[in-house]
Short mmCIF file of C-alpha atoms and ligand atoms in Angstrom, two decimals:
data_model
loop_
_atom_site.label_atom_id
_atom_site.label_comp_id
_atom_site.label_asym_id
_atom_site.label_seq_id
_atom_site.Cartn_x
_atom_site.Cartn_y
_atom_site.Cartn_z
CA MET A 547 -7.91 -13.45 -15.92
CA LYS A 548 -5.47 -12.47 -18.67
CA TYR A 549 -2.80 -10.44 -16.86
CA PHE A 550 -1.53 -10.63 -13.29
CA GLN A 551 0.47 -7.78 -11.77
CA HIS A 552 -1.65 -6.21 -9.06
CA VAL A 553 -3.91 -7.37 -6.25
CA ALA A 554 -6.91 -5.91 -8.11
CA ASP A 555 -6.37 -8.42 -10.94
CA LEU A 556 -7.70 -11.15 -8.62
CA GLY A 557 -11.00 -9.37 -7.96
CA ASP A 558 -12.55 -10.28 -4.58
CA LEU A 559 -9.57 -10.97 -2.32
CA GLN A 560 -11.43 -13.01 0.29
CA GLN A 561 -12.71 -15.22 -2.50
CA ALA A 562 -9.16 -15.61 -3.84
CA VAL A 563 -7.85 -16.68 -0.42
CA LYS A 564 -10.73 -19.15 -0.10
CA GLU A 565 -9.87 -20.56 -3.52
CA ALA A 566 -6.21 -20.79 -2.50
CA LEU A 567 -7.07 -22.82 0.60
CA GLU A 568 -9.27 -25.12 -1.50
CA VAL A 569 -6.47 -25.61 -4.03
CA LYS A 570 -4.05 -26.29 -1.17
CA ALA A 571 -6.34 -28.99 0.25
CA ASN A 572 -6.81 -30.64 -3.15
CA ARG A 573 -4.11 -29.49 -5.53
CA TYR A 574 -4.65 -32.18 -8.18
CA ALA A 575 -8.39 -31.54 -8.59
CA TYR A 576 -7.81 -29.51 -11.79
CA LYS A 577 -5.19 -31.68 -13.46
CA HIS A 578 -7.03 -31.69 -16.80
CA LEU A 579 -7.39 -27.90 -17.01
CA GLY A 580 -3.90 -27.47 -18.43
CA GLU A 581 -3.86 -30.46 -20.76
CA ASN A 582 -1.96 -29.61 -23.98
CA LYS A 583 -1.29 -26.11 -22.68
CA THR A 584 2.27 -24.83 -22.34
CA LEU A 585 3.63 -22.39 -19.81
CA LEU A 586 6.75 -20.47 -20.83
CA MET A 587 8.71 -18.94 -17.95
CA ILE A 588 11.18 -16.24 -18.99
CA PHE A 589 13.92 -15.36 -16.51
CA PHE A 590 16.03 -12.24 -17.00
CA ASN A 591 17.18 -12.74 -13.36
CA SER A 592 18.02 -15.64 -11.04
CA SER A 593 15.41 -17.58 -9.07
CA LEU A 594 15.02 -20.59 -6.83
CA ARG A 595 11.46 -20.41 -5.41
CA THR A 596 9.67 -18.73 -8.29
CA ARG A 597 11.05 -21.15 -10.83
CA LEU A 598 10.34 -24.32 -8.85
CA SER A 599 6.98 -23.32 -7.33
CA THR A 600 5.53 -21.98 -10.57
CA GLN A 601 6.64 -25.08 -12.49
CA LYS A 602 5.14 -27.30 -9.77
CA ALA A 603 1.87 -25.33 -9.86
CA ALA A 604 1.71 -25.70 -13.64
CA MET A 605 2.38 -29.44 -13.39
CA ASN A 606 -0.40 -29.78 -10.77
CA LEU A 607 -2.71 -28.34 -13.46
CA GLY A 608 -1.43 -30.75 -16.11
CA MET A 609 0.48 -28.12 -18.10
CA ASN A 610 3.71 -28.54 -20.03
CA VAL A 611 6.45 -26.16 -18.91
CA ILE A 612 9.40 -24.52 -20.67
CA ALA A 613 11.81 -22.25 -18.79
CA LEU A 614 14.20 -19.93 -20.59
CA ASP A 615 17.06 -18.12 -18.86
CA VAL A 616 17.69 -15.12 -21.05
CA ASN A 617 21.40 -14.32 -21.18
CA GLN A 618 22.33 -17.93 -20.32
CA GLY A 619 22.09 -19.97 -23.49
CA ALA A 620 19.61 -17.75 -25.34
CA TRP A 621 20.78 -14.80 -27.41
CA LYS A 622 21.39 -11.66 -25.41
CA LEU A 623 18.43 -9.37 -26.01
CA GLU A 624 18.43 -5.70 -26.87
CA THR A 625 15.44 -4.03 -25.20
CA GLU A 626 15.66 -0.45 -26.52
CA ARG A 627 14.02 0.43 -29.83
CA GLY A 628 16.13 2.54 -32.18
CA VAL A 629 19.48 1.24 -30.98
CA ILE A 630 22.03 0.51 -33.72
CA MET A 631 22.71 -3.09 -32.80
CA ASP A 632 26.49 -3.19 -33.31
CA GLY A 633 27.24 -4.27 -29.71
CA ASP A 634 27.05 -7.59 -27.85
CA LYS A 635 23.29 -8.22 -28.27
CA PRO A 636 22.40 -10.21 -31.42
CA GLU A 637 18.58 -10.21 -31.02
CA HIS A 638 15.90 -7.64 -30.22
CA LEU A 639 13.07 -8.14 -27.75
CA LEU A 640 10.65 -6.97 -30.45
CA GLU A 641 11.28 -10.16 -32.45
CA ALA A 642 12.01 -12.43 -29.49
CA ILE A 643 8.69 -11.77 -27.73
CA PRO A 644 6.32 -12.69 -30.59
CA VAL A 645 8.53 -15.72 -31.35
CA MET A 646 8.24 -16.86 -27.72
CA GLY A 647 4.48 -16.37 -27.98
CA CYS A 648 4.37 -18.90 -30.85
CA TYR A 649 5.54 -21.72 -28.59
CA CYS A 650 3.27 -21.36 -25.58
CA ASP A 651 -0.17 -20.48 -24.23
CA VAL A 652 0.82 -18.54 -21.10
CA ILE A 653 3.94 -16.51 -20.28
CA GLY A 654 5.49 -15.71 -16.89
CA VAL A 655 8.15 -12.97 -16.81
CA ARG A 656 10.90 -12.29 -14.27
CA SER A 657 12.62 -8.99 -15.03
CA PHE A 658 13.95 -6.96 -12.09
CA ALA A 659 14.35 -3.21 -11.88
CA ARG A 660 17.48 -2.16 -13.73
CA PHE A 661 17.99 1.11 -11.83
CA GLU A 662 19.14 2.78 -15.06
CA ASN A 663 16.02 4.86 -15.57
CA LYS A 664 13.35 5.19 -12.88
CA ALA A 665 10.58 5.95 -15.38
CA ASP A 666 11.39 2.81 -17.42
CA ASP A 667 11.29 0.70 -14.26
CA TYR A 668 8.11 2.23 -12.87
CA GLU A 669 6.34 2.11 -16.23
CA GLU A 670 7.22 -1.62 -16.35
CA LYS A 671 8.73 -1.20 -19.80
CA ILE A 672 9.82 -4.85 -20.21
CA LEU A 673 6.61 -6.45 -18.88
CA MET A 674 4.45 -4.12 -20.98
CA GLN A 675 6.27 -5.21 -24.14
CA PHE A 676 5.46 -8.84 -23.32
CA ILE A 677 1.80 -7.88 -22.82
CA LYS A 678 1.75 -5.90 -26.07
CA TYR A 679 3.68 -8.19 -28.41
CA SER A 680 3.34 -11.80 -27.18
CA GLY A 681 -0.38 -12.28 -27.88
CA ARG A 682 -0.55 -14.40 -24.70
CA PRO A 683 -1.74 -14.00 -21.11
CA VAL A 684 1.21 -12.70 -19.08
CA PHE A 685 1.89 -12.79 -15.35
CA ALA A 686 4.62 -11.19 -13.25
CA MET A 687 7.19 -13.45 -11.59
CA GLU A 688 8.79 -10.31 -10.02
CA THR A 689 9.04 -7.48 -12.45
CA ALA A 690 10.58 -4.03 -12.02
CA THR A 691 8.06 -2.81 -9.43
CA VAL A 692 5.95 -5.76 -8.23
CA HIS A 693 6.14 -9.37 -7.00
CA PRO A 694 2.46 -10.35 -6.70
CA LEU A 695 2.95 -14.15 -6.51
CA GLN A 696 5.06 -13.54 -3.39
CA SER A 697 2.55 -11.18 -1.77
CA PHE A 698 -0.35 -13.53 -2.49
CA ALA A 699 1.60 -16.37 -0.82
CA ASP A 700 2.39 -14.06 2.12
CA LEU A 701 -1.29 -13.17 2.45
CA ILE A 702 -2.29 -16.86 2.48
CA THR A 703 0.38 -17.50 5.15
CA ILE A 704 -0.87 -14.64 7.35
CA GLU A 705 -4.47 -15.84 7.00
CA GLU A 706 -3.35 -19.30 8.13
CA HIS A 707 -1.51 -17.97 11.22
CA LYS A 708 -3.25 -14.77 12.32
CA PRO A 709 -4.20 -14.75 16.03
CA VAL A 710 -6.75 -11.91 15.62
CA GLN A 711 -9.15 -10.94 12.84
CA ARG A 712 -7.26 -7.75 11.89
CA PRO A 713 -3.60 -8.35 12.75
CA LYS A 714 -0.90 -5.70 13.10
CA VAL A 715 1.56 -6.31 10.26
CA VAL A 716 4.90 -4.48 10.22
CA LEU A 717 6.95 -4.18 7.05
CA THR A 718 10.47 -3.31 8.14
CA TRP A 719 13.49 -2.34 6.08
CA ALA A 720 16.64 -4.27 7.10
CA PRO A 721 20.26 -3.88 5.97
CA HIS A 722 21.81 -5.58 2.94
CA PRO A 723 25.11 -4.94 1.15
CA LYS A 724 23.68 -4.66 -2.39
CA ALA A 725 21.04 -2.46 -4.02
CA LEU A 726 17.78 -4.43 -4.16
CA PRO A 727 14.53 -3.57 -5.95
CA GLN A 728 11.40 -2.18 -4.27
CA ALA A 729 9.19 -4.83 -5.90
CA VAL A 730 8.70 -7.03 -2.83
CA PRO A 731 7.88 -4.21 -0.37
CA ASN A 732 5.73 -2.44 -3.00
CA SER A 733 3.57 -5.50 -3.55
CA PHE A 734 3.53 -6.46 0.11
CA ALA A 735 2.19 -3.01 1.03
CA GLU A 736 -0.35 -3.12 -1.80
CA TRP A 737 -1.68 -6.54 -0.76
CA MET A 738 -1.72 -5.81 3.00
CA ASN A 739 -3.67 -2.61 2.33
CA ALA A 740 -6.12 -4.56 0.19
CA ALA A 741 -6.53 -7.09 3.02
CA ASP A 742 -7.26 -4.14 5.35
CA TYR A 743 -4.76 -5.23 8.00
CA ASP A 744 -3.25 -2.73 10.45
CA LEU A 745 -0.14 -2.04 8.33
CA VAL A 746 2.90 -0.16 9.63
CA ILE A 747 5.96 0.45 7.45
CA THR A 748 9.27 1.29 9.11
CA HIS A 749 12.57 2.29 7.51
CA PRO A 750 15.39 4.81 7.88
CA HIS A 751 14.86 8.28 6.40
CA GLY A 752 15.44 8.25 2.64
CA TYR A 753 13.86 4.82 2.11
CA GLU A 754 10.30 6.08 1.54
CA LEU A 755 8.41 3.87 -0.93
CA ASP A 756 6.20 5.02 -3.79
CA PRO A 757 3.08 6.52 -2.11
CA ARG A 758 0.88 4.59 -4.56
CA PHE A 759 1.95 1.40 -2.80
CA VAL A 760 2.15 2.81 0.76
CA GLY A 761 -1.55 3.68 0.56
CA ASN A 762 -3.16 3.85 4.00
CA ALA A 763 -0.20 2.37 5.90
CA THR A 764 1.32 4.22 8.85
CA VAL A 765 4.97 5.15 8.27
CA GLU A 766 7.02 5.06 11.51
CA TYR A 767 10.74 5.90 11.42
CA ASP A 768 11.44 4.39 14.84
CA GLN A 769 11.68 0.63 14.28
CA ASP A 770 11.21 -0.24 17.98
CA LYS A 771 7.99 1.77 18.13
CA ALA A 772 6.76 0.18 14.92
CA LEU A 773 7.40 -3.35 16.24
CA ALA A 774 5.45 -2.81 19.47
CA GLY A 775 2.50 -5.20 19.54
CA ALA A 776 3.13 -6.58 16.03
CA HIS A 777 1.59 -9.94 15.11
CA PHE A 778 3.71 -10.29 11.96
CA VAL A 779 7.14 -8.78 11.19
CA TYR A 780 7.92 -8.79 7.47
CA ALA A 781 11.58 -7.90 6.97
CA LYS A 782 13.00 -6.87 3.59
CA ASN A 783 15.77 -4.75 2.24
CA TRP A 784 15.12 -2.32 -0.56
CA SER A 785 17.10 0.48 -2.17
CA ALA A 786 15.98 4.10 -2.18
CA TYR A 787 12.98 5.02 -4.33
CA ALA A 788 13.03 8.79 -3.86
CA ASP A 789 14.99 11.08 -6.16
CA PRO A 790 17.87 11.78 -6.47
CA ASN A 791 18.88 8.49 -4.82
CA TYR A 792 16.75 6.04 -6.81
CA GLY A 793 18.32 2.56 -6.68
CA LYS A 794 21.03 3.56 -4.18
CA VAL A 795 22.08 2.00 -0.86
CA LEU A 796 21.87 4.79 1.75
CA SER A 797 22.44 2.72 4.89
CA THR A 798 23.70 -0.68 6.04
CA ASP A 799 22.92 0.07 9.71
CA ARG A 800 22.81 -3.28 11.51
CA ASN A 801 20.71 -1.79 14.30
CA TRP A 802 17.84 -2.55 11.90
CA THR A 803 18.62 -6.31 11.80
CA ILE A 804 15.75 -8.36 13.23
CA THR A 805 17.02 -10.05 16.40
CA THR A 806 15.47 -11.88 19.36
CA GLU A 807 15.51 -8.56 21.26
CA LYS A 808 13.56 -6.87 18.45
CA MET A 809 11.04 -9.73 18.28
CA ALA A 810 10.53 -9.40 22.07
CA LEU A 811 8.88 -6.02 21.38
CA THR A 812 6.11 -7.72 19.36
CA ASP A 813 2.96 -9.49 20.54
CA ASN A 814 4.45 -12.97 20.22
CA GLY A 815 4.90 -12.00 16.57
CA TYR A 816 5.81 -14.20 13.63
CA PHE A 817 8.88 -13.47 11.49
CA MET A 818 8.43 -13.38 7.70
CA HIS A 819 10.76 -12.92 4.72
CA CYS A 820 10.33 -13.80 1.04
CA LEU A 821 13.82 -15.41 0.78
CA PRO A 822 16.58 -15.50 -0.30
CA VAL A 823 17.76 -13.90 2.94
CA ARG A 824 21.20 -12.91 4.20
CA ARG A 825 21.45 -14.18 7.76
CA ASN A 826 22.78 -11.79 10.40
CA MET A 827 22.25 -8.86 8.02
CA ILE A 828 18.45 -9.01 7.65
CA VAL A 829 17.69 -11.45 10.50
CA SER A 830 19.63 -13.28 13.19
CA ASP A 831 20.09 -17.05 13.08
CA ASP A 832 17.98 -17.42 16.23
CA VAL A 833 14.97 -15.59 14.84
CA ILE A 834 14.91 -17.30 11.44
CA GLU A 835 15.32 -20.70 13.13
CA SER A 836 12.68 -20.03 15.81
CA ASP A 837 9.27 -21.70 15.92
CA HIS A 838 7.80 -18.28 15.05
CA SER A 839 9.62 -18.09 11.73
CA LEU A 840 7.27 -18.47 8.74
CA VAL A 841 9.85 -18.36 5.96
CA ILE A 842 9.34 -22.00 4.92
CA PRO A 843 5.49 -21.92 5.04
CA GLU A 844 5.63 -18.74 2.91
CA ALA A 845 7.82 -20.47 0.35
CA ALA A 846 5.51 -23.51 0.37
CA ASN A 847 2.54 -21.25 -0.34
CA ARG A 848 4.25 -19.97 -3.49
CA GLU A 849 3.06 -23.17 -5.18
CA ILE A 850 -0.48 -22.33 -4.12
CA SER A 851 -0.48 -18.67 -5.17
CA ALA A 852 0.96 -19.63 -8.56
CA GLN A 853 -1.60 -22.38 -8.98
CA VAL A 854 -4.55 -20.06 -8.33
CA VAL A 855 -3.16 -17.55 -10.84
CA LEU A 856 -2.50 -20.20 -13.51
CA LYS A 857 -5.89 -21.82 -12.88
CA ARG A 858 -7.68 -18.54 -13.42
CA ILE A 859 -5.67 -17.80 -16.57
CA LEU A 860 -6.42 -21.28 -17.95
CA GLU A 861 -10.14 -20.96 -17.14
CA ASP A 862 -10.26 -17.78 -19.26
CA LEU A 863 -8.12 -19.02 -22.17
CA LYS A 864 -9.98 -18.86 -25.45
C1 AN0 B 944 15.44 -10.05 -4.98
C2 AN0 B 944 14.76 -8.76 -4.54
O1 AN0 B 944 15.09 -8.25 -3.48
O2 AN0 B 944 13.88 -8.25 -5.25
C3 AN0 B 944 14.46 -11.18 -5.10
C4 AN0 B 944 13.57 -11.41 -3.93
C5 AN0 B 944 12.51 -12.41 -4.17
N1 AN0 B 944 16.46 -10.41 -4.01
C6 AN0 B 944 17.74 -10.46 -4.30
O3 AN0 B 944 18.14 -10.11 -5.40
C7 AN0 B 944 18.68 -10.92 -3.23
N1 CP B 945 10.95 -15.30 -3.11
C1 CP B 945 11.36 -15.49 -4.38
O1 CP B 945 10.77 -15.00 -5.33
O2 CP B 945 12.49 -16.26 -4.50
P1 CP B 945 13.32 -16.54 -5.83
O3 CP B 945 14.01 -15.23 -6.19
O4 CP B 945 14.28 -17.61 -5.45
O5 CP B 945 12.39 -16.95 -6.91
#
């Protein structure tokens, strides 16, 4: 594997989950694979889990790791070609990327949607420049439209906890004060469709996701109806995708918060969230602290999803 953005990049998904469970059972079995190889993690945005879990995964494989927080210590980077650089950005991405490529063997990129230009976000303009100009394998650590390491970890977590072969999985919008990207729900829908679960997506009107990610999911605007009989409830806030409201907050309706009463509608369902989560906006204290909350197992599986991705990249390095 050279690039990792979409579920299809892993090939056979059942095989990938099997490999993940093997890695989880014996995570130091490949500690020579990454010998003398360097992972460079580039962060344009903050992170707790992605940074720590990906570094841990790389260390399990024997890699060296460098993390760079762009805009905190590094030169501020201009990303638009053709700009007269007389402002506050002393360096251009078009030099910075090939320079970064000189110092590493694999690059992970975190670069959220900027909500300035929908086409730029949805064409993954920043990630594509890393792919084009770094000369290295590149994987997404949440980019403008996708967060595949999260969805892979979520899939592993569901496989570990599912009470039936084909569980009902509900992706529900929940309120949040700030405009958040669609990357997590986009990828979650993509991966749940690929796993062929019974996927229902619920959100207020105006929060429709890109149909390319919704795929075969059922869209239900009544959250209570959507939650009926659910085995897994995956809560997440996202901002509007549809024009003319792209990147806008249209609602902060706390009737959509996941509470004990909402969970009572499910079939003894598990609660899931990628974290970081705002308590009592997205989910009540009681639900996130309950024995049916999977937020910590999901986070733990981030090490595993990252390790499978890095392992496959290392296996294919020339
Ligand atoms: C980010 C998001 O919603 O995409 C990262 C989630 C993993 N969340 C926040 O910025 C709060
Ligand atoms: N879930 C996740 O990606 O968390 P961080 O933003 O802390 O990396």
